[in-house]
mmCIF file of C-alpha atoms in Angstrom:
data_model
loop_
_atom_site.group_PDB
_atom_site.id
_atom_site.type_symbol
_atom_site.label_atom_id
_atom_site.label_comp_id
_atom_site.label_asym_id
_atom_site.label_seq_id
_atom_site.Cartn_x
_atom_site.Cartn_y
_atom_site.Cartn_z
ATOM 1 C CA MET U 96 125.165 72.016 99.444
ATOM 2 C CA ALA U 97 122.020 70.633 98.438
ATOM 3 C CA SER U 98 121.832 67.251 96.479
ATOM 4 C CA LEU U 99 121.133 67.122 92.858
ATOM 5 C CA LYS U 100 117.747 65.146 93.540
ATOM 6 C CA ALA U 101 116.665 67.946 96.304
ATOM 7 C CA LEU U 102 117.199 70.506 93.851
ATOM 8 C CA LYS U 103 115.354 68.917 91.106
ATOM 9 C CA ILE U 104 112.518 67.946 93.561
ATOM 10 C CA ARG U 105 112.327 71.823 94.779
ATOM 11 C CA ILE U 106 112.486 73.005 91.236
ATOM 12 C CA GLY U 107 109.434 70.611 90.210
ATOM 13 C CA SER U 108 107.662 72.036 93.488
ATOM 14 C CA VAL U 109 108.052 75.741 92.448
ATOM 15 C CA LYS U 110 107.077 74.948 88.986
ATOM 16 C CA SER U 111 103.856 73.389 90.282
ATOM 17 C CA THR U 112 103.265 76.480 92.735
ATOM 18 C CA GLN U 113 103.763 78.863 89.639
ATOM 19 C CA LYS U 114 100.993 76.927 87.688
ATOM 20 C CA ILE U 115 98.711 77.602 90.339
ATOM 21 C CA THR U 116 99.488 81.413 91.073
ATOM 22 C CA LYS U 117 99.099 81.825 87.077
ATOM 23 C CA ALA U 118 95.856 79.928 86.942
ATOM 24 C CA MET U 119 94.589 82.107 90.093
ATOM 25 C CA LYS U 120 95.562 85.213 88.503
ATOM 26 C CA MET U 121 93.845 84.502 85.391
ATOM 27 C CA VAL U 122 90.720 83.575 87.199
ATOM 28 C CA ALA U 123 90.762 86.718 89.254
ATOM 29 C CA ALA U 124 91.414 89.017 86.139
ATOM 30 C CA ALA U 125 88.354 87.189 84.466
ATOM 31 C CA LYS U 126 86.152 88.129 87.603
ATOM 32 C CA LEU U 127 87.562 91.533 88.265
ATOM 33 C CA ARG U 128 85.853 93.109 85.097
ATOM 34 C CA ARG U 129 82.326 92.183 86.152
ATOM 35 C CA ALA U 130 82.943 92.879 89.891
ATOM 36 C CA GLN U 131 84.557 96.470 88.784
ATOM 37 C CA ASP U 132 81.350 97.211 86.535
ATOM 38 C CA ALA U 133 79.247 96.344 89.583
ATOM 39 C CA ALA U 134 80.899 98.662 92.021
ATOM 40 C CA GLN U 135 81.116 101.498 89.544
ATOM 41 C CA ALA U 136 77.485 101.296 88.527
ATOM 42 C CA GLY U 137 76.484 101.339 92.141
ATOM 43 C CA ARG U 138 78.500 104.364 93.271
ATOM 44 C CA PRO U 139 76.402 107.251 91.865
ATOM 45 C CA TYR U 140 73.013 106.002 93.572
ATOM 46 C CA ALA U 141 74.724 105.244 97.098
ATOM 47 C CA GLU U 142 76.665 108.641 96.921
ATOM 48 C CA ARG U 143 73.616 110.380 95.968
ATOM 49 C CA LEU U 144 71.296 108.790 98.651
ATOM 50 C CA ALA U 145 74.063 109.551 101.097
ATOM 51 C CA GLY U 146 74.231 113.173 100.196
ATOM 52 C CA VAL U 147 70.248 113.210 100.268
ATOM 53 C CA VAL U 148 70.167 111.774 104.048
ATOM 54 C CA SER U 149 73.161 113.855 105.100
ATOM 55 C CA SER U 150 71.110 116.941 103.689
ATOM 56 C CA LEU U 151 68.142 115.857 105.909
ATOM 57 C CA ALA U 152 70.215 115.368 108.756
ATOM 58 C CA SER U 153 71.588 118.788 108.682
ATOM 59 C CA LYS U 154 68.049 120.265 108.785
ATOM 60 C CA VAL U 155 66.726 117.989 111.498
ATOM 61 C CA THR U 156 65.353 119.315 114.796
ATOM 62 C CA VAL U 157 66.312 116.866 117.559
ATOM 63 C CA SER U 158 63.259 115.669 119.480
ATOM 64 C CA GLU U 159 61.759 112.583 121.150
ATOM 65 C CA SER U 160 59.945 112.039 117.993
ATOM 66 C CA SER U 161 63.039 112.322 115.450
ATOM 67 C CA PRO U 162 64.049 109.119 113.909
ATOM 68 C CA LYS U 163 67.248 107.799 115.892
ATOM 69 C CA LEU U 164 68.978 106.743 112.542
ATOM 70 C CA LEU U 165 68.769 110.353 111.442
ATOM 71 C CA ALA U 166 69.312 112.186 114.728
ATOM 72 C CA GLY U 167 70.966 109.849 116.862
ATOM 73 C CA THR U 168 70.860 108.742 120.526
ATOM 74 C CA GLY U 169 72.088 112.086 121.755
ATOM 75 C CA LYS U 170 75.551 110.658 122.945
ATOM 76 C CA ASP U 171 78.323 108.977 121.262
ATOM 77 C CA GLN U 172 79.813 106.910 123.833
ATOM 78 C CA VAL U 173 79.743 103.497 122.364
ATOM 79 C CA HIS U 174 81.110 103.155 118.655
ATOM 80 C CA LEU U 175 80.528 100.176 116.571
ATOM 81 C CA LEU U 176 83.269 99.561 114.012
ATOM 82 C CA VAL U 177 81.644 97.364 111.003
ATOM 83 C CA VAL U 178 84.652 95.939 109.733
ATOM 84 C CA ALA U 179 84.052 94.537 106.146
ATOM 85 C CA THR U 180 86.690 92.108 104.985
ATOM 86 C CA SER U 181 86.929 89.516 102.340
ATOM 87 C CA GLU U 182 86.294 85.671 103.385
ATOM 88 C CA ARG U 183 89.249 84.646 101.433
ATOM 89 C CA GLY U 184 93.007 85.598 101.669
ATOM 90 C CA LEU U 185 96.047 85.258 99.011
ATOM 91 C CA ALA U 186 95.333 89.169 98.025
ATOM 92 C CA GLY U 187 98.225 90.797 99.371
ATOM 93 C CA ALA U 188 97.578 93.554 101.929
ATOM 94 C CA PHE U 189 94.077 94.101 100.960
ATOM 95 C CA ASN U 190 92.304 92.786 104.147
ATOM 96 C CA THR U 191 95.416 93.904 106.440
ATOM 97 C CA ASN U 192 94.863 97.445 105.197
ATOM 98 C CA ILE U 193 91.295 97.775 106.181
ATOM 99 C CA VAL U 194 91.770 95.991 109.573
ATOM 100 C CA ARG U 195 94.670 98.424 110.261
ATOM 101 C CA ALA U 196 92.410 101.352 109.392
ATOM 102 C CA ALA U 197 89.840 99.935 111.769
ATOM 103 C CA ARG U 198 92.244 99.648 114.556
ATOM 104 C CA ARG U 199 93.506 103.063 114.174
ATOM 105 C CA LYS U 200 90.092 104.482 114.523
ATOM 106 C CA ALA U 201 89.653 101.929 117.533
ATOM 107 C CA GLU U 202 92.895 103.262 119.202
ATOM 108 C CA ALA U 203 91.915 106.887 118.509
ATOM 109 C CA LEU U 204 88.190 106.687 120.093
ATOM 110 C CA THR U 205 89.624 104.674 123.063
ATOM 111 C CA ALA U 206 92.248 107.382 123.805
ATOM 112 C CA GLN U 207 89.206 109.644 123.977
ATOM 113 C CA GLY U 208 87.531 107.560 126.611
ATOM 114 C CA LYS U 209 84.948 105.862 124.206
ATOM 115 C CA THR U 210 83.812 102.339 124.183
ATOM 116 C CA VAL U 211 84.568 100.490 121.082
ATOM 117 C CA LYS U 212 82.640 97.334 119.601
ATOM 118 C CA PHE U 213 83.258 95.260 116.332
ATOM 119 C CA TYR U 214 80.893 93.994 113.995
ATOM 120 C CA LEU U 215 82.789 91.788 111.676
ATOM 121 C CA ALA U 216 81.446 91.156 108.304
ATOM 122 C CA GLY U 217 84.136 88.863 106.524
ATOM 123 C CA LYS U 218 86.531 86.083 107.716
ATOM 124 C CA LYS U 219 89.732 87.806 107.555
ATOM 125 C CA GLY U 220 88.262 90.278 110.014
ATOM 126 C CA ARG U 221 88.683 87.734 112.559
ATOM 127 C CA VAL U 222 92.148 88.914 113.221
ATOM 128 C CA LEU U 223 90.786 91.419 115.275
ATOM 129 C CA ARG U 224 90.061 88.791 118.072
ATOM 130 C CA ARG U 225 93.775 88.777 118.713
ATOM 131 C CA PHE U 226 93.962 92.261 119.943
ATOM 132 C CA TYR U 227 90.446 92.781 121.668
ATOM 133 C CA PRO U 228 88.417 90.828 124.132
ATOM 134 C CA ALA U 229 85.407 88.721 123.176
ATOM 135 C CA THR U 230 83.187 91.074 124.662
ATOM 136 C CA ALA U 231 84.194 93.722 122.057
ATOM 137 C CA ILE U 232 83.183 91.542 119.145
ATOM 138 C CA LEU U 233 79.728 92.264 119.033
ATOM 139 C CA HIS U 234 78.989 89.972 116.074
ATOM 140 C CA ASP U 235 80.766 87.864 113.569
ATOM 141 C CA ALA U 236 78.724 87.689 110.223
ATOM 142 C CA ASP U 237 79.673 84.624 108.183
ATOM 143 C CA GLN U 238 79.438 85.506 104.687
ATOM 144 C CA SER U 239 81.293 82.259 103.299
ATOM 145 C CA ALA U 240 78.281 81.380 101.354
ATOM 146 C CA ILE U 241 77.950 84.580 99.528
ATOM 147 C CA LYS U 242 79.704 84.390 96.158
ATOM 148 C CA ASN U 243 78.241 87.371 94.468
ATOM 149 C CA PRO U 244 76.906 89.802 97.114
ATOM 150 C CA GLY U 245 73.461 91.194 96.400
ATOM 151 C CA PHE U 246 71.041 93.723 98.228
ATOM 152 C CA ALA U 247 69.303 91.093 100.084
ATOM 153 C CA ASP U 248 72.615 90.095 101.680
ATOM 154 C CA ALA U 249 73.261 93.676 102.740
ATOM 155 C CA ARG U 250 69.802 94.311 103.802
ATOM 156 C CA THR U 251 70.257 91.256 106.225
ATOM 157 C CA LEU U 252 73.282 92.739 107.899
ATOM 158 C CA ALA U 253 71.900 96.155 107.929
ATOM 159 C CA ASP U 254 68.400 94.848 109.562
ATOM 160 C CA ASP U 255 70.502 93.357 112.409
ATOM 161 C CA ILE U 256 72.555 96.407 112.879
ATOM 162 C CA ILE U 257 69.723 98.609 113.288
ATOM 163 C CA ARG U 258 68.330 96.475 115.401
ATOM 164 C CA ARG U 259 71.050 96.358 117.731
ATOM 165 C CA PHE U 260 71.199 100.245 117.471
ATOM 166 C CA GLU U 261 67.723 100.379 118.591
ATOM 167 C CA ALA U 262 68.216 97.899 121.581
ATOM 168 C CA GLY U 263 71.000 100.456 122.739
ATOM 169 C CA GLU U 264 73.939 98.248 122.201
ATOM 170 C CA PHE U 265 75.712 101.231 120.647
ATOM 171 C CA ASP U 266 75.635 105.064 119.659
ATOM 172 C CA VAL U 267 77.477 105.427 116.554
ATOM 173 C CA ALA U 268 78.371 103.025 113.809
ATOM 174 C CA HIS U 269 81.351 103.347 111.306
ATOM 175 C CA LEU U 270 81.898 101.255 108.272
ATOM 176 C CA PHE U 271 85.264 100.160 106.997
ATOM 177 C CA TYR U 272 85.934 98.711 103.580
ATOM 178 C CA GLY U 273 88.330 98.806 100.629
ATOM 179 C CA LYS U 274 87.273 101.122 97.935
ATOM 180 C CA PHE U 275 88.213 100.133 94.478
ATOM 181 C CA VAL U 276 90.205 102.698 92.733
ATOM 182 C CA SER U 277 92.162 100.667 90.286
ATOM 183 C CA ALA U 278 93.573 96.901 89.649
ATOM 184 C CA LEU U 279 96.322 98.370 91.203
ATOM 185 C CA VAL U 280 95.072 100.449 93.936
ATOM 186 C CA GLN U 281 92.452 99.732 96.723
ATOM 187 C CA GLU U 282 91.857 102.267 99.344
ATOM 188 C CA PRO U 283 90.771 101.508 102.927
ATOM 189 C CA THR U 284 87.742 103.608 103.370
ATOM 190 C CA GLU U 285 85.952 104.847 106.612
ATOM 191 C CA GLN U 286 81.976 105.893 106.611
ATOM 192 C CA GLN U 287 79.649 106.889 109.426
ATOM 193 C CA ILE U 288 76.530 105.178 108.817
ATOM 194 C CA ILE U 289 74.613 105.511 112.109
ATOM 195 C CA PRO U 290 73.562 108.168 112.720
ATOM 196 C CA VAL U 291 73.656 109.845 109.278
ATOM 197 C CA ALA U 292 76.674 112.352 109.296
ATOM 198 C CA SER U 293 74.995 115.612 108.529
ATOM 199 C CA LEU U 294 76.673 118.142 105.923
ATOM 200 C CA ALA U 295 79.177 120.362 107.565
ATOM 201 C CA ALA U 296 78.906 122.691 104.325
ATOM 202 C CA PRO U 297 77.223 122.493 101.007
ATOM 203 C CA ALA U 298 79.583 120.907 98.499
ATOM 204 C CA THR U 299 79.532 120.140 94.815
ATOM 205 C CA ALA U 300 76.648 117.846 93.547
ATOM 206 C CA THR U 301 74.872 117.930 97.045
ATOM 207 C CA SER U 302 74.979 121.769 97.478
ATOM 208 C CA GLY U 303 71.364 122.146 95.981
ATOM 209 C CA ALA U 304 69.887 119.611 98.030
ATOM 210 C CA ALA U 305 71.646 121.094 101.137
ATOM 211 C CA ASP U 306 69.907 124.466 100.653
ATOM 212 C CA ALA U 307 66.907 123.366 99.220
ATOM 213 C CA ALA U 308 63.476 123.170 101.317
ATOM 214 C CA VAL U 309 62.228 119.611 101.860
ATOM 215 C CA GLU U 310 58.607 118.591 101.448
ATOM 216 C CA TYR U 311 57.311 115.101 102.359
ATOM 217 C CA GLU U 312 54.637 113.034 100.660
ATOM 218 C CA PRO U 313 52.736 111.240 101.840
ATOM 219 C CA ASP U 314 54.254 112.403 105.216
ATOM 220 C CA GLU U 315 57.646 112.478 106.814
ATOM 221 C CA GLU U 316 57.374 109.515 109.370
ATOM 222 C CA ALA U 317 56.326 107.064 106.306
ATOM 223 C CA ILE U 318 59.229 108.283 104.142
ATOM 224 C CA LEU U 319 62.071 108.494 106.684
ATOM 225 C CA ALA U 320 60.838 104.944 108.017
ATOM 226 C CA ASP U 321 61.794 103.584 104.668
ATOM 227 C CA LEU U 322 64.535 105.916 103.426
ATOM 228 C CA LEU U 323 66.868 105.617 106.427
ATOM 229 C CA PRO U 324 67.139 101.857 106.809
ATOM 230 C CA ARG U 325 67.616 101.667 102.968
ATOM 231 C CA ASN U 326 70.457 103.820 103.183
ATOM 232 C CA VAL U 327 72.246 101.909 105.693
ATOM 233 C CA ALA U 328 71.543 98.993 103.556
ATOM 234 C CA ILE U 329 72.532 100.665 100.469
ATOM 235 C CA GLN U 330 75.898 101.810 101.972
ATOM 236 C CA LEU U 331 76.612 98.099 103.076
ATOM 237 C CA PHE U 332 75.771 96.906 99.595
ATOM 238 C CA ARG U 333 78.084 99.291 98.095
ATOM 239 C CA ALA U 334 80.853 98.400 100.484
ATOM 240 C CA MET U 335 80.517 94.647 99.539
ATOM 241 C CA GLN U 336 80.562 95.472 95.834
ATOM 242 C CA GLU U 337 83.600 97.430 96.485
ATOM 243 C CA ASN U 338 85.321 94.907 98.450
ATOM 244 C CA GLN U 339 84.573 92.450 95.887
ATOM 245 C CA ALA U 340 85.976 94.245 92.984
ATOM 246 C CA SER U 341 89.145 95.486 95.404
ATOM 247 C CA PHE U 342 89.523 91.625 96.414
ATOM 248 C CA PHE U 343 89.949 90.575 92.825
ATOM 249 C CA GLY U 344 92.120 93.334 91.933
ATOM 250 C CA ALA U 345 94.483 92.947 94.791
ATOM 251 C CA GLN U 346 94.237 89.066 94.247
ATOM 252 C CA MET U 347 95.506 89.579 90.678
ATOM 253 C CA ASN U 348 98.252 91.733 91.461
ATOM 254 C CA ALA U 349 99.462 89.474 94.290
ATOM 255 C CA MET U 350 99.122 86.322 92.076
ATOM 256 C CA ASP U 351 101.162 88.166 89.228
ATOM 257 C CA ASN U 352 103.940 89.011 91.778
ATOM 258 C CA ALA U 353 103.850 85.379 93.253
ATOM 259 C CA THR U 354 104.222 84.001 89.811
ATOM 260 C CA ARG U 355 107.141 86.438 88.978
ATOM 261 C CA ASN U 356 108.909 85.524 92.036
ATOM 262 C CA ALA U 357 108.507 81.674 91.253
ATOM 263 C CA GLY U 358 109.818 82.451 88.038
ATOM 264 C CA ASP U 359 112.902 84.152 89.424
ATOM 265 C CA MET U 360 113.361 81.147 91.990
ATOM 266 C CA ILE U 361 113.282 78.631 89.290
ATOM 267 C CA LYS U 362 116.112 80.509 87.438
ATOM 268 C CA ARG U 363 118.132 80.668 90.600
ATOM 269 C CA LEU U 364 117.549 77.151 91.427
ATOM 270 C CA SER U 365 118.252 75.818 87.915
ATOM 271 C CA ILE U 366 121.668 77.838 87.796
ATOM 272 C CA GLN U 367 122.314 76.134 91.038
ATOM 273 C CA TYR U 368 121.320 72.802 89.925
ATOM 274 C CA ASN U 369 123.614 73.084 86.848
ATOM 275 C CA ARG U 370 126.352 74.263 88.883
ATOM 276 C CA THR U 371 126.161 71.508 91.271
ATOM 277 C CA ARG U 372 125.815 69.113 88.305
ATOM 278 C CA GLN U 373 128.934 70.517 86.529
ATOM 279 C CA ALA U 374 130.942 70.268 89.811
ATOM 280 C CA ALA U 375 129.653 66.593 90.156
ATOM 281 C CA ILE U 376 130.846 65.747 86.809
ATOM 282 C CA THR U 377 133.915 67.555 86.910
ATOM 283 C CA THR U 378 134.655 65.666 90.241
ATOM 284 C CA GLU U 379 134.108 62.228 88.583
ATOM 285 C CA LEU U 380 136.383 63.147 85.615
ATOM 286 C CA VAL U 381 139.181 64.206 88.225
ATOM 287 C CA GLU U 382 138.868 60.916 89.824
ATOM 288 C CA ILE U 383 138.925 59.020 86.575
ATOM 289 C CA ILE U 384 141.987 60.682 85.321
ATOM 290 C CA SER U 385 143.851 60.117 88.586
ATOM 291 C CA GLY U 386 143.011 56.549 88.600
ATOM 292 C CA ALA U 387 144.219 56.033 84.963
ATOM 293 C CA GLU U 388 147.441 57.852 85.773
ATOM 294 C CA ALA U 389 147.945 55.792 88.990
ATOM 295 C CA LEU U 390 147.748 52.636 86.811
#
């Protein structure tokens, strides 16, 4: 049985931890609203742009002059998995779910005889190094200095990924991130960003764009040269915003659960402390009474 001193020290330690987790929950809750607004505000533009370029991809006639970002390289042997995670932990299973989704995709592609490489955007994605050789990690983007992701940050990553694509380092790129649904729900999401995935069939908001004739001004090459790289950057920017909101939601939940668990532990330890103290007092009284009777 633990001594009274040991129990008292442990109760104090748990109370200190509870104060920290409660403070972290409040900070995450305060940051969540702004991150949630940013993620939701960016969705319509990102989704509409993805619909436009997907519509173009369904109409493109593959030739030597076709933009590779739109038509692809003509093969799909090497796949790049862009895994966007957070830089920090203490957010429950948020990062684990994204990494797990990427690993499942990698296993499915490997089973088909494809070559898989990884582009890590976020420190918590480095856990993939445990499962894959160093040659499979194409790049590890350090984002520790990014507090509030901006479009310039996403454009930097997009330019690097596009440069590697044009250099022939991979044929297809898939993006993995956590889509913000609510403070309680963050959904691991996969999206093909290179080449643009064409629309299989007209659907909802993009149905009109899929059937419409496309006219270019001033010319097709100039439009696509700006539109296609911008689409990759926008999709990465959206992933960073969604991850930001999802991270704070997951962290708020995790810290709330940790605070509750700490409270439960304090109650159990307090009961154990009181019982141990009462037992010690009872033992002393018995000894005193026994000594008095002996006299």
